[in-house]
Amino acid sequence: MRKPNETMLEPEIEALERDDLLKLQNGKLAALGERLARSPEWVEHFRQAGLKPGDLADRQALEALPFLEKSQLRERYPLPMLGVETAAVQRFCATSGTTGLPVLFGFTDNDIDLLARQVARQLYSHGVRPGDRGYNGFGFGLWAGGLAYDIGMAELGVTNFPLGPGRSDLVVEWLKDMEWTLATVSPVFLSSLIRAAKEKGIDPKRHWKLQHAVIGGQSVSRAFRDELEAEMPEGFRSFNTYGTTEAGGPIVASTCPWSHERDEMHLMNEDSVLVEILDPETLTPVGPGEVGELVVTTLDKEASPVVRWRTRDLVRVAEHSGGCPCGRKGMGAIGRIIGRSDDMLKVRGVIVYPSQIEDVVAATPGTVKEAWQIYVDQPGSSPNSVTVAIEQENGYNGNPDDLAAAVGRSLTSRLGLKVPVECHPAGALPRYEAKAQRVLVRS
């Protein structure tokens, strides 16, 4: 039976020393190899590298394996690399499919139980406890987010109100009337809820009881996060979380109260998700303080496991892992997601990440923090021109051209690149309830 402490739901795992955690991973890698050996698709995948699944009994074999890419899964449509009989799958989730057919990932009964424990562990680390009341504002259907927090809240004993995204008028009222203490929601939608509440005469700081928000679906700047927290009741914190459907859900990394202050996340489920952080060009490990791409291997998942899945998400490895006051000594730590290796823009020789744009917009008084857009003149990672669009707040009394100029100067300072900025009235730019699409082509 679990005996949680102040910060850990499963301290017997979460407080492991690094060497003990690696030993645990090694045993699970060997077991993973035995399961994959029963799948002809996985046997063929390993054969490409001159290996067989059983070679995972030696951890070094992992480094010799080819990476798993989305194109490989799409080639095996409709149920790629499933690993179990379809009859053993309880349900399927899928990627967003914004650039083609969604890729389906299965979950067995054991996989669902695993996901519930992984999410409950993260919620507990935020300070969420049994009896809290939670608004699940993540999407349902095929997306893993809504499912993950439904079953994670149930595992922890949280009372769940699963409205999903949208219905702002109802949500802002129920946040007051139902006295919700937890919200799981995308950061841009939470910002929209704050704005909608104020328009109805509801002051989130006085009328809401929120203490915890789990924000996911996209990364946000520290300035944006600070803006959200400043609008909320005393003691409120917005905790970053990160995951992918391929990794099994929003369970790869999350913050504790101390790493929240450092703008970092613990790799909080490394006992079930092995993480490599590699240079996106050389594909070799990066060190503390360096930026690399997250590559994940699911150790326990039965249906749709992945081995060396390239997420394309870029993070900075924490300078110091293991010294957090929360007591997690063996699990790694990373900064927030700073971009994607395949979404990175190279404009006239200068590397630009959307997160850098957000940092500037969020830090500029007078802008609508959740409303900004990057327009490029052609698809691909090397556009000839880039324009940034922002909105001015309803209460902003200055000249819109001056606001655009202020953002432009800050962008030039941050990027070393002169970027045209256009300022629009509040409400003119797209709003996103889930993952925001920040780069759009405009001829």
Short mmCIF file of N, CA and C in Angstrom, two decimals, residues 36-141:
data_model
loop_
_atom_site.label_atom_id
_atom_site.label_comp_id
_atom_site.label_asym_id
_atom_site.label_seq_id
_atom_site.Cartn_x
_atom_site.Cartn_y
_atom_site.Cartn_z
N LEU A 36 8.32 -7.15 -27.04
CA LEU A 36 8.42 -6.74 -28.44
C LEU A 36 8.82 -7.90 -29.34
N ALA A 37 9.52 -8.89 -28.79
CA ALA A 37 9.95 -10.05 -29.58
C ALA A 37 8.75 -10.84 -30.10
N ARG A 38 7.57 -10.63 -29.51
CA ARG A 38 6.37 -11.35 -29.96
C ARG A 38 5.64 -10.59 -31.07
N SER A 39 6.15 -9.42 -31.47
CA SER A 39 5.52 -8.60 -32.50
C SER A 39 6.35 -8.61 -33.78
N PRO A 40 5.83 -9.16 -34.89
CA PRO A 40 6.60 -9.17 -36.15
C PRO A 40 7.02 -7.76 -36.60
N GLU A 41 6.15 -6.75 -36.38
CA GLU A 41 6.51 -5.39 -36.78
C GLU A 41 7.71 -4.90 -36.01
N TRP A 42 7.75 -5.16 -34.69
CA TRP A 42 8.87 -4.69 -33.89
C TRP A 42 10.14 -5.50 -34.19
N VAL A 43 10.00 -6.78 -34.46
CA VAL A 43 11.17 -7.58 -34.84
C VAL A 43 11.80 -7.01 -36.11
N GLU A 44 10.95 -6.64 -37.08
CA GLU A 44 11.46 -6.06 -38.32
C GLU A 44 12.12 -4.71 -38.06
N HIS A 45 11.55 -3.90 -37.17
CA HIS A 45 12.13 -2.60 -36.84
C HIS A 45 13.54 -2.77 -36.25
N PHE A 46 13.70 -3.71 -35.36
CA PHE A 46 15.02 -3.94 -34.77
C PHE A 46 15.99 -4.50 -35.79
N ARG A 47 15.48 -5.30 -36.73
CA ARG A 47 16.36 -5.93 -37.72
C ARG A 47 17.04 -4.88 -38.59
N GLN A 48 16.40 -3.73 -38.77
CA GLN A 48 17.01 -2.66 -39.58
C GLN A 48 18.35 -2.21 -39.00
N ALA A 49 18.52 -2.36 -37.69
CA ALA A 49 19.77 -1.98 -37.05
C ALA A 49 20.65 -3.20 -36.76
N GLY A 50 20.28 -4.34 -37.30
CA GLY A 50 21.05 -5.54 -37.05
C GLY A 50 20.89 -6.06 -35.64
N LEU A 51 19.76 -5.75 -35.02
CA LEU A 51 19.50 -6.14 -33.64
C LEU A 51 18.19 -6.91 -33.56
N LYS A 52 17.94 -7.49 -32.41
CA LYS A 52 16.65 -8.11 -32.12
C LYS A 52 16.15 -7.57 -30.79
N PRO A 53 14.83 -7.59 -30.54
CA PRO A 53 14.29 -6.99 -29.32
C PRO A 53 14.96 -7.48 -28.04
N GLY A 54 15.34 -8.73 -28.00
CA GLY A 54 15.98 -9.26 -26.79
C GLY A 54 17.28 -8.57 -26.44
N ASP A 55 17.87 -7.86 -27.40
CA ASP A 55 19.13 -7.15 -27.14
C ASP A 55 18.94 -6.00 -26.15
N LEU A 56 17.67 -5.59 -25.88
CA LEU A 56 17.44 -4.53 -24.90
C LEU A 56 17.82 -4.95 -23.49
N ALA A 57 18.12 -6.23 -23.30
CA ALA A 57 18.62 -6.65 -22.00
C ALA A 57 19.93 -5.94 -21.67
N ASP A 58 20.64 -5.44 -22.69
CA ASP A 58 21.83 -4.62 -22.51
C ASP A 58 21.45 -3.19 -22.88
N ARG A 59 21.48 -2.28 -21.92
CA ARG A 59 21.03 -0.90 -22.15
C ARG A 59 21.76 -0.24 -23.31
N GLN A 60 23.00 -0.60 -23.55
CA GLN A 60 23.76 0.02 -24.63
C GLN A 60 23.14 -0.24 -26.00
N ALA A 61 22.36 -1.33 -26.12
CA ALA A 61 21.72 -1.63 -27.40
C ALA A 61 20.73 -0.53 -27.78
N LEU A 62 20.18 0.15 -26.80
CA LEU A 62 19.21 1.22 -27.07
C LEU A 62 19.84 2.30 -27.94
N GLU A 63 21.09 2.64 -27.66
CA GLU A 63 21.75 3.72 -28.40
C GLU A 63 22.02 3.35 -29.85
N ALA A 64 22.00 2.04 -30.16
CA ALA A 64 22.26 1.61 -31.53
C ALA A 64 20.98 1.49 -32.36
N LEU A 65 19.83 1.63 -31.71
CA LEU A 65 18.57 1.46 -32.40
C LEU A 65 18.22 2.69 -33.24
N PRO A 66 17.53 2.49 -34.37
CA PRO A 66 17.04 3.64 -35.13
C PRO A 66 15.92 4.34 -34.35
N PHE A 67 15.72 5.61 -34.66
CA PHE A 67 14.64 6.35 -34.02
C PHE A 67 13.32 5.97 -34.66
N LEU A 68 12.25 6.17 -33.91
CA LEU A 68 10.91 5.93 -34.41
C LEU A 68 10.31 7.28 -34.80
N GLU A 69 9.83 7.37 -36.03
CA GLU A 69 9.31 8.63 -36.56
C GLU A 69 7.83 8.47 -36.93
N LYS A 70 7.12 9.59 -36.95
CA LYS A 70 5.69 9.54 -37.29
C LYS A 70 5.47 8.98 -38.69
N SER A 71 6.37 9.26 -39.62
CA SER A 71 6.21 8.76 -40.98
C SER A 71 6.21 7.23 -41.00
N GLN A 72 7.02 6.61 -40.13
CA GLN A 72 7.05 5.14 -40.07
C GLN A 72 5.72 4.58 -39.58
N LEU A 73 5.10 5.26 -38.64
CA LEU A 73 3.81 4.79 -38.15
C LEU A 73 2.72 4.98 -39.21
N ARG A 74 2.76 6.08 -39.93
CA ARG A 74 1.76 6.31 -40.97
C ARG A 74 1.89 5.30 -42.10
N GLU A 75 3.09 4.82 -42.34
CA GLU A 75 3.29 3.79 -43.36
C GLU A 75 2.60 2.49 -42.98
N ARG A 76 2.36 2.30 -41.67
CA ARG A 76 1.74 1.07 -41.17
C ARG A 76 0.27 1.29 -40.79
N TYR A 77 -0.34 2.32 -41.33
CA TYR A 77 -1.76 2.62 -41.08
C TYR A 77 -2.60 1.36 -41.33
N PRO A 78 -3.64 1.08 -40.50
CA PRO A 78 -4.27 1.98 -39.53
C PRO A 78 -3.85 1.77 -38.08
N LEU A 79 -3.29 0.61 -37.72
CA LEU A 79 -2.96 0.33 -36.32
C LEU A 79 -1.49 -0.06 -36.22
N PRO A 80 -0.59 0.92 -36.28
CA PRO A 80 0.84 0.61 -36.37
C PRO A 80 1.46 0.18 -35.05
N MET A 81 2.38 -0.78 -35.12
CA MET A 81 3.24 -1.17 -34.00
C MET A 81 2.43 -1.40 -32.72
N LEU A 82 1.30 -2.06 -32.85
CA LEU A 82 0.36 -2.15 -31.74
C LEU A 82 0.91 -2.98 -30.59
N GLY A 83 1.61 -4.07 -30.89
CA GLY A 83 2.27 -4.85 -29.83
C GLY A 83 1.39 -5.86 -29.13
N VAL A 84 0.07 -5.73 -29.24
CA VAL A 84 -0.87 -6.69 -28.66
C VAL A 84 -1.99 -6.92 -29.67
N GLU A 85 -2.80 -7.96 -29.42
CA GLU A 85 -3.97 -8.17 -30.26
C GLU A 85 -4.97 -7.02 -30.05
N THR A 86 -5.66 -6.66 -31.11
CA THR A 86 -6.61 -5.56 -31.01
C THR A 86 -7.66 -5.81 -29.93
N ALA A 87 -8.03 -7.06 -29.74
CA ALA A 87 -9.04 -7.41 -28.74
C ALA A 87 -8.58 -7.08 -27.32
N ALA A 88 -7.26 -6.95 -27.11
CA ALA A 88 -6.73 -6.63 -25.79
C ALA A 88 -6.72 -5.13 -25.51
N VAL A 89 -7.07 -4.32 -26.52
CA VAL A 89 -7.06 -2.87 -26.36
C VAL A 89 -8.39 -2.41 -25.79
N GLN A 90 -8.33 -1.64 -24.70
CA GLN A 90 -9.56 -1.11 -24.10
C GLN A 90 -10.09 0.08 -24.87
N ARG A 91 -9.17 0.98 -25.29
CA ARG A 91 -9.57 2.15 -26.06
C ARG A 91 -8.37 2.70 -26.81
N PHE A 92 -8.64 3.59 -27.76
CA PHE A 92 -7.60 4.24 -28.54
C PHE A 92 -7.61 5.74 -28.28
N CYS A 93 -6.42 6.32 -28.34
CA CYS A 93 -6.26 7.77 -28.40
C CYS A 93 -5.52 8.07 -29.70
N ALA A 94 -5.38 9.35 -30.01
CA ALA A 94 -4.73 9.70 -31.27
C ALA A 94 -4.04 11.04 -31.17
N THR A 95 -3.07 11.23 -32.04
CA THR A 95 -2.46 12.54 -32.19
C THR A 95 -3.46 13.47 -32.85
N SER A 96 -3.12 14.76 -32.89
CA SER A 96 -4.07 15.75 -33.39
C SER A 96 -4.38 15.59 -34.86
N GLY A 97 -3.40 15.09 -35.64
CA GLY A 97 -3.64 14.91 -37.06
C GLY A 97 -3.74 16.21 -37.84
N THR A 98 -3.08 17.28 -37.35
CA THR A 98 -3.17 18.58 -38.03
C THR A 98 -2.43 18.57 -39.36
N THR A 99 -1.51 17.63 -39.56
CA THR A 99 -0.76 17.57 -40.82
C THR A 99 -0.95 16.23 -41.51
N GLY A 100 -2.11 15.62 -41.38
CA GLY A 100 -2.37 14.34 -42.02
C GLY A 100 -3.28 13.49 -41.15
N LEU A 101 -3.43 12.24 -41.53
CA LEU A 101 -4.27 11.34 -40.76
C LEU A 101 -3.75 11.19 -39.34
N PRO A 102 -4.65 11.21 -38.35
CA PRO A 102 -4.19 10.97 -36.98
C PRO A 102 -3.59 9.58 -36.85
N VAL A 103 -2.60 9.46 -35.97
CA VAL A 103 -1.99 8.16 -35.68
C VAL A 103 -2.61 7.63 -34.40
N LEU A 104 -3.14 6.41 -34.45
CA LEU A 104 -3.84 5.83 -33.32
C LEU A 104 -2.89 5.08 -32.39
N PHE A 105 -3.13 5.23 -31.08
CA PHE A 105 -2.34 4.56 -30.06
C PHE A 105 -3.29 3.87 -29.10
N GLY A 106 -3.05 2.58 -28.86
CA GLY A 106 -3.94 1.80 -28.02
C GLY A 106 -3.54 1.80 -26.55
N PHE A 107 -4.52 1.51 -25.70
CA PHE A 107 -4.32 1.37 -24.26
C PHE A 107 -5.03 0.11 -23.79
N THR A 108 -4.28 -0.80 -23.18
CA THR A 108 -4.90 -1.96 -22.55
C THR A 108 -5.44 -1.56 -21.17
N ASP A 109 -6.10 -2.48 -20.50
CA ASP A 109 -6.55 -2.20 -19.13
C ASP A 109 -5.37 -1.79 -18.25
N ASN A 110 -4.26 -2.51 -18.38
CA ASN A 110 -3.08 -2.17 -17.57
C ASN A 110 -2.52 -0.81 -17.94
N ASP A 111 -2.58 -0.45 -19.23
CA ASP A 111 -2.10 0.86 -19.66
C ASP A 111 -2.95 1.98 -19.06
N ILE A 112 -4.26 1.77 -18.99
CA ILE A 112 -5.15 2.77 -18.39
C ILE A 112 -4.82 2.93 -16.90
N ASP A 113 -4.61 1.80 -16.21
CA ASP A 113 -4.24 1.87 -14.79
C ASP A 113 -2.91 2.61 -14.61
N LEU A 114 -1.95 2.33 -15.51
CA LEU A 114 -0.65 3.01 -15.45
C LEU A 114 -0.82 4.50 -15.63
N LEU A 115 -1.60 4.92 -16.62
CA LEU A 115 -1.82 6.34 -16.89
C LEU A 115 -2.46 7.04 -15.70
N ALA A 116 -3.41 6.37 -15.06
CA ALA A 116 -4.06 6.96 -13.88
C ALA A 116 -3.05 7.21 -12.78
N ARG A 117 -2.15 6.24 -12.55
CA ARG A 117 -1.14 6.41 -11.49
C ARG A 117 -0.14 7.49 -11.86
N GLN A 118 0.27 7.55 -13.12
CA GLN A 118 1.23 8.56 -13.55
C GLN A 118 0.68 9.97 -13.34
N VAL A 119 -0.58 10.19 -13.72
CA VAL A 119 -1.19 11.51 -13.56
C VAL A 119 -1.42 11.82 -12.09
N ALA A 120 -1.88 10.84 -11.32
CA ALA A 120 -2.11 11.07 -9.89
C ALA A 120 -0.82 11.46 -9.19
N ARG A 121 0.28 10.86 -9.58
CA ARG A 121 1.59 11.20 -9.00
C ARG A 121 1.91 12.67 -9.24
N GLN A 122 1.65 13.14 -10.46
CA GLN A 122 1.95 14.54 -10.78
C GLN A 122 1.02 15.48 -10.02
N LEU A 123 -0.27 15.16 -9.99
CA LEU A 123 -1.21 16.02 -9.27
C LEU A 123 -0.84 16.14 -7.80
N TYR A 124 -0.44 15.02 -7.21
CA TYR A 124 -0.07 15.03 -5.79
C TYR A 124 1.14 15.94 -5.57
N SER A 125 2.08 15.91 -6.51
CA SER A 125 3.28 16.74 -6.37
C SER A 125 2.95 18.23 -6.40
N HIS A 126 1.82 18.60 -7.06
CA HIS A 126 1.41 20.00 -7.11
C HIS A 126 0.76 20.45 -5.80
N GLY A 127 0.40 19.51 -4.96
CA GLY A 127 -0.33 19.85 -3.74
C GLY A 127 -1.80 19.49 -3.79
N VAL A 128 -2.25 18.87 -4.89
CA VAL A 128 -3.64 18.43 -4.99
C VAL A 128 -3.84 17.22 -4.08
N ARG A 129 -4.98 17.18 -3.37
CA ARG A 129 -5.22 16.11 -2.40
C ARG A 129 -6.64 15.55 -2.57
N PRO A 130 -6.87 14.33 -2.05
CA PRO A 130 -8.22 13.76 -2.10
C PRO A 130 -9.24 14.73 -1.51
N GLY A 131 -10.37 14.83 -2.15
CA GLY A 131 -11.41 15.74 -1.69
C GLY A 131 -11.40 17.09 -2.37
N ASP A 132 -10.30 17.44 -3.05
CA ASP A 132 -10.29 18.68 -3.83
C ASP A 132 -11.32 18.56 -4.96
N ARG A 133 -11.73 19.72 -5.45
CA ARG A 133 -12.69 19.76 -6.55
C ARG A 133 -11.97 20.24 -7.81
N GLY A 134 -12.09 19.46 -8.88
CA GLY A 134 -11.34 19.77 -10.08
C GLY A 134 -12.20 20.01 -11.30
N TYR A 135 -11.86 21.03 -12.07
CA TYR A 135 -12.44 21.29 -13.39
C TYR A 135 -11.50 20.71 -14.43
N ASN A 136 -11.94 19.69 -15.16
CA ASN A 136 -11.13 19.12 -16.23
C ASN A 136 -11.47 19.85 -17.52
N GLY A 137 -10.59 20.76 -17.91
CA GLY A 137 -10.82 21.58 -19.09
C GLY A 137 -10.05 21.12 -20.31
N PHE A 138 -9.48 19.92 -20.25
CA PHE A 138 -8.80 19.39 -21.43
C PHE A 138 -9.81 18.67 -22.33
N GLY A 139 -9.47 18.56 -23.60
CA GLY A 139 -10.39 17.97 -24.57
C GLY A 139 -10.55 16.48 -24.40
N PHE A 140 -11.70 15.99 -24.84
CA PHE A 140 -12.00 14.57 -24.76
C PHE A 140 -11.97 13.97 -26.16
N GLY A 141 -12.78 12.98 -26.45
CA GLY A 141 -12.71 12.33 -27.74
C GLY A 141 -11.44 11.49 -27.83
#
